[in-house]
PDB file of C-alpha atoms in Angstrom:
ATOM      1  CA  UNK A   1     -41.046 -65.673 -75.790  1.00 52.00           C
ATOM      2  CA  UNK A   2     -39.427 -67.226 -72.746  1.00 78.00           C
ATOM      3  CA  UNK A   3     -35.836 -65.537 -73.513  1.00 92.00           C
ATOM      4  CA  UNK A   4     -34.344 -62.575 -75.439  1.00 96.00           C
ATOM      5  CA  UNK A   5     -34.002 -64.431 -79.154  1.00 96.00           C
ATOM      6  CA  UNK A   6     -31.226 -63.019 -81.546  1.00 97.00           C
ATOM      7  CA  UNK A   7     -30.862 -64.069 -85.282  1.00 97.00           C
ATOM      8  CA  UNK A   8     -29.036 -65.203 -86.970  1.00 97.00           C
ATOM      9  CA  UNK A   9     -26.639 -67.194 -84.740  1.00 96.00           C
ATOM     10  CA  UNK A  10     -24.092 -66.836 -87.460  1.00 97.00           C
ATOM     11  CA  UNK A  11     -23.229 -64.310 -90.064  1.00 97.00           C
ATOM     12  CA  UNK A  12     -20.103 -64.891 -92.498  1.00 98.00           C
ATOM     13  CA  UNK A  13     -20.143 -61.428 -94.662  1.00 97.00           C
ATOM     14  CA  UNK A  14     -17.310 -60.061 -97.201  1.00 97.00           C
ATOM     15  CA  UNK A  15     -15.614 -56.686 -95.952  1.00 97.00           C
ATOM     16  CA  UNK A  16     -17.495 -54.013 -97.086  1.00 97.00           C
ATOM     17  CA  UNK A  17     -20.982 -55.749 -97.560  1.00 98.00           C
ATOM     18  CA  UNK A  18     -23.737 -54.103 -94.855  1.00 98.00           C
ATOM     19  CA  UNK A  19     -25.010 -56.358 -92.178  1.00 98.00           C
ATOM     20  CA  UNK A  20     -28.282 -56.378 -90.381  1.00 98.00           C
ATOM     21  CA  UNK A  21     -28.815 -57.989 -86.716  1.00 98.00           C
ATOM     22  CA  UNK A  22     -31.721 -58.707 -84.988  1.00 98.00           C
ATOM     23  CA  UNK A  23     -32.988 -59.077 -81.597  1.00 98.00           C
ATOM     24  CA  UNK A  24     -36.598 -59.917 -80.264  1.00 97.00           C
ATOM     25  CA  UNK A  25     -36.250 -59.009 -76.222  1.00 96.00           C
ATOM     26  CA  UNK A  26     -38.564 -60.417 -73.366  1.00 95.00           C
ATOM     27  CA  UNK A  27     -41.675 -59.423 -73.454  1.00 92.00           C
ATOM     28  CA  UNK A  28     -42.848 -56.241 -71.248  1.00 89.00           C
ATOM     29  CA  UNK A  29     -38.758 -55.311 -70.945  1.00 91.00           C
ATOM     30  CA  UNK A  30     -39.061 -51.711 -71.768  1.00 90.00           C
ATOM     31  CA  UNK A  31     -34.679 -51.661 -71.710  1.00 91.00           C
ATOM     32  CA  UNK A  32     -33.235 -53.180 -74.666  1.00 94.00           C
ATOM     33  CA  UNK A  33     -29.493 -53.337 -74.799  1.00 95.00           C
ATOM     34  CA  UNK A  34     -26.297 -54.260 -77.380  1.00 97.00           C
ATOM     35  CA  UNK A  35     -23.136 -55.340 -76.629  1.00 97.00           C
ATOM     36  CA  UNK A  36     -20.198 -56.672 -78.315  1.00 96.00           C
ATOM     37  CA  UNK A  37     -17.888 -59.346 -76.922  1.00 95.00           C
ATOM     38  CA  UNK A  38     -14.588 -59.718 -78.952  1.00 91.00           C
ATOM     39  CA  UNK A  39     -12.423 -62.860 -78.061  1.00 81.00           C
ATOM     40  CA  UNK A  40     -10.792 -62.816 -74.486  1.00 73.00           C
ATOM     41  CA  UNK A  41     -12.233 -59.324 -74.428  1.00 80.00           C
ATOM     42  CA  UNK A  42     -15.107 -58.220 -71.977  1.00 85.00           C
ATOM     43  CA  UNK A  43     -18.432 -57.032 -73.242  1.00 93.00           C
ATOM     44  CA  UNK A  44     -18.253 -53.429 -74.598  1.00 94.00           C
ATOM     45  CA  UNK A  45     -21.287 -51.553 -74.460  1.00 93.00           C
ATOM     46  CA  UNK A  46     -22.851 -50.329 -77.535  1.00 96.00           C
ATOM     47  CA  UNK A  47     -26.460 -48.804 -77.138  1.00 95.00           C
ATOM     48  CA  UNK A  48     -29.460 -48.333 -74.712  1.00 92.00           C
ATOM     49  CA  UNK A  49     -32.892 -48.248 -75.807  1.00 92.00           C
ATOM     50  CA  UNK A  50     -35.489 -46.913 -73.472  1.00 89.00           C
ATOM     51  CA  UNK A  51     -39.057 -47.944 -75.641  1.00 90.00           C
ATOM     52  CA  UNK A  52     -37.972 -46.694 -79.109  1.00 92.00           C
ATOM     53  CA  UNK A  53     -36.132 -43.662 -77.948  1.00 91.00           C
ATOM     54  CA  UNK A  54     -31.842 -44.425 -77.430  1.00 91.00           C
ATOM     55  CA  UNK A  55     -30.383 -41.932 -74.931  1.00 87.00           C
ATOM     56  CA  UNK A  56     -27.614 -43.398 -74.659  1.00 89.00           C
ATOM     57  CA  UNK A  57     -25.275 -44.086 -78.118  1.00 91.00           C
ATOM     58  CA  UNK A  58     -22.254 -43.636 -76.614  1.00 90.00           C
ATOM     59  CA  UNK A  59     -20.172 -47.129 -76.885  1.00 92.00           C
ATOM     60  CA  UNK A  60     -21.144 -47.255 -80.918  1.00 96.00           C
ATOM     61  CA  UNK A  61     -17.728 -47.246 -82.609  1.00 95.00           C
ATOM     62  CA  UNK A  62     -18.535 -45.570 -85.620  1.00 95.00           C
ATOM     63  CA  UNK A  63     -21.160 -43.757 -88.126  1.00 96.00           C
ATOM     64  CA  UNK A  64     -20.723 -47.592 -89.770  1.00 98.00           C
ATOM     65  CA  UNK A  65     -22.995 -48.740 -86.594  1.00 98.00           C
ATOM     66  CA  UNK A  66     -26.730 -47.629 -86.332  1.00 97.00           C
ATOM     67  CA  UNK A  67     -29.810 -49.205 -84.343  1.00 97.00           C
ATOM     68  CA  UNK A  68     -33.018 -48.776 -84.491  1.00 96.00           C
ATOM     69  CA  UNK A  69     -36.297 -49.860 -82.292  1.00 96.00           C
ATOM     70  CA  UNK A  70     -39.639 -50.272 -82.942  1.00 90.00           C
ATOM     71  CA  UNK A  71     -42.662 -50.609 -81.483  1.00 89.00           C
ATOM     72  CA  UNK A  72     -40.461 -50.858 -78.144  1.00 84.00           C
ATOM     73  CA  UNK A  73     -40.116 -54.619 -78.677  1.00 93.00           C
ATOM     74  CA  UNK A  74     -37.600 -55.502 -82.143  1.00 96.00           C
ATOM     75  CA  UNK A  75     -34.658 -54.020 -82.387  1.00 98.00           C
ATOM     76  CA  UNK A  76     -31.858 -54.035 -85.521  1.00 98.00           C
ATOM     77  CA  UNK A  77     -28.245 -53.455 -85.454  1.00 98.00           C
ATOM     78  CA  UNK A  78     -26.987 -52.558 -88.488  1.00 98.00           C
ATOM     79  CA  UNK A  79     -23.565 -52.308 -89.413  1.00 98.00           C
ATOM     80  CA  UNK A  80     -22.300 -50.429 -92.359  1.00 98.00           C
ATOM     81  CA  UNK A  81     -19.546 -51.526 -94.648  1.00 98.00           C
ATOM     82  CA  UNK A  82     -17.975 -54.001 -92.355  1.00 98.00           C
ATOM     83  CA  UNK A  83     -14.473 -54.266 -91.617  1.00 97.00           C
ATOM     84  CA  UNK A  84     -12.306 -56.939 -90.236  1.00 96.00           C
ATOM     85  CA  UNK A  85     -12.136 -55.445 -86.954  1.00 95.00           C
ATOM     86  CA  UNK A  86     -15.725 -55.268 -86.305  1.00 97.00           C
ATOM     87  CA  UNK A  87     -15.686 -59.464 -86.002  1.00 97.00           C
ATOM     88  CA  UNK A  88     -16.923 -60.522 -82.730  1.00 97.00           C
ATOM     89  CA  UNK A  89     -20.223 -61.710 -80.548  1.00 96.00           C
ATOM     90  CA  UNK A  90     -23.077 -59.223 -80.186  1.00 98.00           C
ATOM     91  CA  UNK A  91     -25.276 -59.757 -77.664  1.00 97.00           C
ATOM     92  CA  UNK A  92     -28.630 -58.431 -77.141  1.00 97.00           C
ATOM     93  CA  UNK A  93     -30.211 -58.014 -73.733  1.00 96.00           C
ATOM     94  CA  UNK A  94     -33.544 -56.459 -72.160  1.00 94.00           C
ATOM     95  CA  UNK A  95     -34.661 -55.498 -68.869  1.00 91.00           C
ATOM     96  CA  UNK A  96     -37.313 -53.585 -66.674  1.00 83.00           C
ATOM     97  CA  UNK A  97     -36.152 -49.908 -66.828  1.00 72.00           C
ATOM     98  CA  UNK A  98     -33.495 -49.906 -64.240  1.00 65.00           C
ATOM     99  CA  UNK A  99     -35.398 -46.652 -63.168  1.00 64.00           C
ATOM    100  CA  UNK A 100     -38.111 -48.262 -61.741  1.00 60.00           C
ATOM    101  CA  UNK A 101     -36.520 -51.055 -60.627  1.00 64.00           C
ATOM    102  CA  UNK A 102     -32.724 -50.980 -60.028  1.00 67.00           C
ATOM    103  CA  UNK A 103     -31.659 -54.350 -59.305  1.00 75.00           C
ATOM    104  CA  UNK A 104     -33.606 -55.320 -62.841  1.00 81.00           C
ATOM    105  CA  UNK A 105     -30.732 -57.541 -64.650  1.00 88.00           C
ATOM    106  CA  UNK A 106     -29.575 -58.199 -67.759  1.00 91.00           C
ATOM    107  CA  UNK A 107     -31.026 -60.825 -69.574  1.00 94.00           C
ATOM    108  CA  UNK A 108     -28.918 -62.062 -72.470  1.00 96.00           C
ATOM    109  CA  UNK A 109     -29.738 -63.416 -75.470  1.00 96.00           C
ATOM    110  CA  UNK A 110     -27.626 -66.088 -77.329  1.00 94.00           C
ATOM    111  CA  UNK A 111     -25.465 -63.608 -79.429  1.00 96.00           C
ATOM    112  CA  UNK A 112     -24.792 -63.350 -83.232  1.00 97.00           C
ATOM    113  CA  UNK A 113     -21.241 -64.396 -84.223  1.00 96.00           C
ATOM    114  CA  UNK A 114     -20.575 -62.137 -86.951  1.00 97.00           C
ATOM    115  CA  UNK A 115     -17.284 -62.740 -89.115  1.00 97.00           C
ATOM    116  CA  UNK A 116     -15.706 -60.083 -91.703  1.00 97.00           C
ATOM    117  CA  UNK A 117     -13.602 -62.159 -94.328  1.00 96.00           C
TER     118      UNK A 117
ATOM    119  CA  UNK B   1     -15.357 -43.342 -66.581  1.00 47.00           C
ATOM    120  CA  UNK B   2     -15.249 -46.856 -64.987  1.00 61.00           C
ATOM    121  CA  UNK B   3     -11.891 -49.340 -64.264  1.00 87.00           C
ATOM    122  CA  UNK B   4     -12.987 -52.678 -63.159  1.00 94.00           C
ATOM    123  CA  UNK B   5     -10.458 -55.662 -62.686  1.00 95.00           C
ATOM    124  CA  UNK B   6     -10.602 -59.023 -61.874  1.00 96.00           C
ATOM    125  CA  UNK B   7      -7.555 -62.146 -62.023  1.00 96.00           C
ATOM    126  CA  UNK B   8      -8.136 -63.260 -65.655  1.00 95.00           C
ATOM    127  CA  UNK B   9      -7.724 -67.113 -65.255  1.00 97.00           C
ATOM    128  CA  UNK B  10      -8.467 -69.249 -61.441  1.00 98.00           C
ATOM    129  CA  UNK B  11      -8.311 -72.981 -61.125  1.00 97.00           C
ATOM    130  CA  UNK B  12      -9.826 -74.918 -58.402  1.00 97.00           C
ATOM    131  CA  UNK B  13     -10.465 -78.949 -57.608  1.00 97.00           C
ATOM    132  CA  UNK B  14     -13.996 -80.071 -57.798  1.00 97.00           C
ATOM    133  CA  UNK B  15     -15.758 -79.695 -53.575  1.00 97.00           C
ATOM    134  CA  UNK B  16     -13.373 -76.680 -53.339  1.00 97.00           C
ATOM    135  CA  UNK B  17     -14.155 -73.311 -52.023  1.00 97.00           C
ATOM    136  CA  UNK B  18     -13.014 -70.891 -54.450  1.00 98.00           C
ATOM    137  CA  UNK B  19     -13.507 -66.560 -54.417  1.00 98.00           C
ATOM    138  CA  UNK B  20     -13.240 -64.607 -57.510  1.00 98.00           C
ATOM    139  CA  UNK B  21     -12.119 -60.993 -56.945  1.00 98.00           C
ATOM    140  CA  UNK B  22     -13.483 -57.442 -58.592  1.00 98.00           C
ATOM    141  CA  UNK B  23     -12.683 -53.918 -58.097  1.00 97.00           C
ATOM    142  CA  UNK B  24     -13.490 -50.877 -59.324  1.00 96.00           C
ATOM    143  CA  UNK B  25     -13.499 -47.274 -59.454  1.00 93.00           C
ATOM    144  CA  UNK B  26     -16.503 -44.860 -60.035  1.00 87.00           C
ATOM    145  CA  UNK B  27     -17.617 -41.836 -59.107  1.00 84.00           C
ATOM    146  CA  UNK B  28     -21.258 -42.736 -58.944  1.00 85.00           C
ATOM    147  CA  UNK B  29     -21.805 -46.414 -57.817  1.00 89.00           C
ATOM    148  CA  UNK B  30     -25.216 -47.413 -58.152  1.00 88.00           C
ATOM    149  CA  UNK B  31     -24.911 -51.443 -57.758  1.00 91.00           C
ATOM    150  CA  UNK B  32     -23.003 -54.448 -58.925  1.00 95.00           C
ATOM    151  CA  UNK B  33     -23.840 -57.604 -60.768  1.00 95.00           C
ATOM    152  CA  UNK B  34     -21.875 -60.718 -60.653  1.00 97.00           C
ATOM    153  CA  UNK B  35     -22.608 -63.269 -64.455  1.00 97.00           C
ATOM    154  CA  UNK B  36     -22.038 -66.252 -65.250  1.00 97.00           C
ATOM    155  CA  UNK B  37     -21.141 -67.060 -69.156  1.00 95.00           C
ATOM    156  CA  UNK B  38     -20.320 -70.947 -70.361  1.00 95.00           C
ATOM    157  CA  UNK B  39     -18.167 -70.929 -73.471  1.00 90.00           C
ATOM    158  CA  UNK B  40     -20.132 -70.111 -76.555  1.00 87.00           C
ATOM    159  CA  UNK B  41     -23.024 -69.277 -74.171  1.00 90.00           C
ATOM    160  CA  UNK B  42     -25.455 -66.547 -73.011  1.00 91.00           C
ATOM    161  CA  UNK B  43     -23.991 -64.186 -69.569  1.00 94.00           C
ATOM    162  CA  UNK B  44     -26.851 -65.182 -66.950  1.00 95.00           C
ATOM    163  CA  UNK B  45     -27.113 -63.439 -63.602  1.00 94.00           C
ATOM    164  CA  UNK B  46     -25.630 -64.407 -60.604  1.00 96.00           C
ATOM    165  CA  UNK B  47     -26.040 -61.853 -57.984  1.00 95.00           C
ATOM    166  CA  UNK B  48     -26.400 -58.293 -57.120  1.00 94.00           C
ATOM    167  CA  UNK B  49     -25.472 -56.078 -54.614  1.00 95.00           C
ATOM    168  CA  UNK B  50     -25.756 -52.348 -53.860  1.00 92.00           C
ATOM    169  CA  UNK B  51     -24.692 -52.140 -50.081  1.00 94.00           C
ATOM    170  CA  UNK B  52     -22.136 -53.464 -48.021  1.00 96.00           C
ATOM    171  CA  UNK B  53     -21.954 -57.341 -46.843  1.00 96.00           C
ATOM    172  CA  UNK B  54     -22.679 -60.314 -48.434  1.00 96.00           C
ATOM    173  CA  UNK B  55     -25.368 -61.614 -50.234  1.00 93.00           C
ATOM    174  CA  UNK B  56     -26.026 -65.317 -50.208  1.00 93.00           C
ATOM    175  CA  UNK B  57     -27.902 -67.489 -52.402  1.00 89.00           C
ATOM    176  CA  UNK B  58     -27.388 -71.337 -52.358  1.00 93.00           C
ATOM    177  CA  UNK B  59     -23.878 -72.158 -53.287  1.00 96.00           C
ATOM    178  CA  UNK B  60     -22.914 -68.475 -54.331  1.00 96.00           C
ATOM    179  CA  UNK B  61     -22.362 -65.529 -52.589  1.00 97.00           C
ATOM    180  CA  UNK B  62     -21.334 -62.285 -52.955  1.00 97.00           C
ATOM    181  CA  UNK B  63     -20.074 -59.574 -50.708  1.00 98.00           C
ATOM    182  CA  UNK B  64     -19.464 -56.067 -51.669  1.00 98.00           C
ATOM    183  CA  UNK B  65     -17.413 -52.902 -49.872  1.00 97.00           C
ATOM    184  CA  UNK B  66     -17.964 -49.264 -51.221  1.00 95.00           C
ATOM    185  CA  UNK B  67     -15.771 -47.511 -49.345  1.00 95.00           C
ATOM    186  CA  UNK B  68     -12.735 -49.717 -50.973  1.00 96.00           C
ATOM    187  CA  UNK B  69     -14.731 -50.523 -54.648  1.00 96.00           C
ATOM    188  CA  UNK B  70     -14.398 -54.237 -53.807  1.00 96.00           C
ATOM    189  CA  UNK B  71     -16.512 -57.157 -54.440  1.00 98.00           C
ATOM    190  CA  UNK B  72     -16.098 -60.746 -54.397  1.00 98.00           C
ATOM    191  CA  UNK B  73     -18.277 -63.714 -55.902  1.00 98.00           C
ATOM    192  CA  UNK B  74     -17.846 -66.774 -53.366  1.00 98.00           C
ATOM    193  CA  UNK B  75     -18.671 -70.066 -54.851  1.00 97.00           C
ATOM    194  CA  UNK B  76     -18.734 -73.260 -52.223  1.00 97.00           C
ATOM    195  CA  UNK B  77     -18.864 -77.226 -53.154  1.00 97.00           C
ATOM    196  CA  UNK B  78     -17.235 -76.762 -56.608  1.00 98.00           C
ATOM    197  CA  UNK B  79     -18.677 -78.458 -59.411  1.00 97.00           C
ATOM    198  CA  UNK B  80     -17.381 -79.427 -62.762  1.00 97.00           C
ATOM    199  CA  UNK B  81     -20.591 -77.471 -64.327  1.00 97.00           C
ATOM    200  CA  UNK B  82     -18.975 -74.423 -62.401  1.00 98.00           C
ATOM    201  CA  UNK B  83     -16.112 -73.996 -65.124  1.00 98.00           C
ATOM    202  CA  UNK B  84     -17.212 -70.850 -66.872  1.00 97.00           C
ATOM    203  CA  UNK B  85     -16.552 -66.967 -67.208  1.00 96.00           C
ATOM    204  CA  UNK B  86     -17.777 -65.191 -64.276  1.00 97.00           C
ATOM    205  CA  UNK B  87     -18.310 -61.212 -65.164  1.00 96.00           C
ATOM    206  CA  UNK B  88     -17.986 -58.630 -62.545  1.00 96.00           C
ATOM    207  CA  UNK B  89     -20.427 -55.211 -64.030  1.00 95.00           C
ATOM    208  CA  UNK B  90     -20.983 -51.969 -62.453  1.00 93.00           C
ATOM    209  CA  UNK B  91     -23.805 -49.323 -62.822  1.00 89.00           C
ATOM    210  CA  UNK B  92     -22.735 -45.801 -62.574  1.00 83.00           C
ATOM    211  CA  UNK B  93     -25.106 -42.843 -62.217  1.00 79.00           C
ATOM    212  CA  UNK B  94     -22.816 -40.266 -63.568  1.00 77.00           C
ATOM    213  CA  UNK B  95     -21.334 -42.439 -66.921  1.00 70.00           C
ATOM    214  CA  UNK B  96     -25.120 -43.672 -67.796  1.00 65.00           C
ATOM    215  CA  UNK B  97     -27.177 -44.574 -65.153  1.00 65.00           C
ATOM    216  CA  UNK B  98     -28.882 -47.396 -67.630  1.00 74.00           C
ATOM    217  CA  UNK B  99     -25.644 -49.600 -68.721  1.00 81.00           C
ATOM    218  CA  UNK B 100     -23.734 -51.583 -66.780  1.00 88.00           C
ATOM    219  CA  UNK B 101     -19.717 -51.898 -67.593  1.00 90.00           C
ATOM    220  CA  UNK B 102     -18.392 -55.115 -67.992  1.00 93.00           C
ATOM    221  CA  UNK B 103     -14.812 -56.377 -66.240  1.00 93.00           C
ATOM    222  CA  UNK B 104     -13.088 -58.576 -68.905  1.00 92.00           C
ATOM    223  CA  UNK B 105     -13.964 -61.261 -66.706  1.00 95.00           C
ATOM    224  CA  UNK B 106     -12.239 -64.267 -64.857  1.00 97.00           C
ATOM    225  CA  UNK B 107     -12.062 -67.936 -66.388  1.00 96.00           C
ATOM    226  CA  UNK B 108     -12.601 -70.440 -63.666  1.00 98.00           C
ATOM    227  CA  UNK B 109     -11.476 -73.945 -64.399  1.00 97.00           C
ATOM    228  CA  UNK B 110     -12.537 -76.471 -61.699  1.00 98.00           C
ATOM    229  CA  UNK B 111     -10.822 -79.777 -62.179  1.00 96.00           C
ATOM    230  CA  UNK B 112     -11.637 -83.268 -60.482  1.00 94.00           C
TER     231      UNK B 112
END
């Protein structure tokens, strides 16, 4: 596709149900990247995917949050047992792999909203 | 790890010149990256810059200075489109080369 595509645009979920999110990066972006944006807050890194492989799962919060990638294009975000606090935008990005070319940016997708009632 | 800061909220008039600051503090600075984000919206890249002076592109530019872990974003002829979040990121070799860290950001609101 023309942009990184994240679904759904909106999740409403109960505290304590599970929650899967999705995102579909640019294709040929072998860096595939979530955040979290909380309101009036900046964007917190979560996780780095380089192909299917994460080195980097440093900014997840908790054993609720786990990702997964496959076939180095779709990845999931999947959040355990939600909590109140976990509310906010997640945003998906890809890039080139900044190794190979370090002034690749970001490119964002559209973010899921996610809200824990 | 990383501190970045930027003013939280700037106001300008519409045909103004207006210059959003960032600084930071790393031990391994590896480049910068100035985004823009419209409420509700998608960050899209502005700028980068990974040595000192200014980079210019149209009606933005943006300058950086290592040895003080300053940047600024420089935008001339305001427009009312221009009202947005602007994000001020860093890359740092020795927190994770491949992320960049996020400033909270600075909410420009250009009036008429």
């Amino acid at each position: 596709g023309a942009g990184v595509s994240q679904s759904p645009s909106n999740k409403v979920t109960e505290k304590g149900k599970d929650v899967e999110l999705r995102c579909d990066p640019i294709s040929g972006h072998t860096a595939l990247y979530w955040y979290r944006q909380s309101l009036g807050q900046g964007l917190e890194f979560l996780i780095y995917f380089q192909g299917n492989s994460a080195p980097d799962k440093s900014g997840l919060p908790s054993d609720r949050f786990s990702a997964e990638r496959t076939g180095g294009s779709v990845s999931t975000l999947t959040i355990q047992r939600t909590q109140q606090e976990d509310s906010a935008v997640y945003l998906c990005a890809s890039s080139n792999s900044p190794q190979r070319v370090h002034n690749s940016p970001l490119h964002f997708g559209n973010g899921t909203r996610l809200t824990v009632t | 790890g990383q501190n970045i800061d930027q003013p939280t909220e700037m106001t300008a008039t519409e045909g103004a010149i207006v210059q959003i600051n960032c600084t930071y503090q790393t031990s391994g600075f590896n480049g910068l990256f100035w985004y823009q984000q419209h409420a509700g919206e998608a960050p899209t890249f502005l700028s980068y810059n990974v040595l000192d002076g200014l980079e210019e592109k149209g009606r933005f530019s943006s300058f950086l200075s290592r040895s003080k872990g300053y940047s600024y974003l420089l935008l001339k002829e305001l427009q009312m489109k221009d009202s947005a979040s602007y994000l001020c990121a860093v890359r740092d070799v020795n927190t994770g080369f491949q992320k960049l860290v996020f400033g909270t950001g600075t909410r420009l609101l250009v009036s008429p």
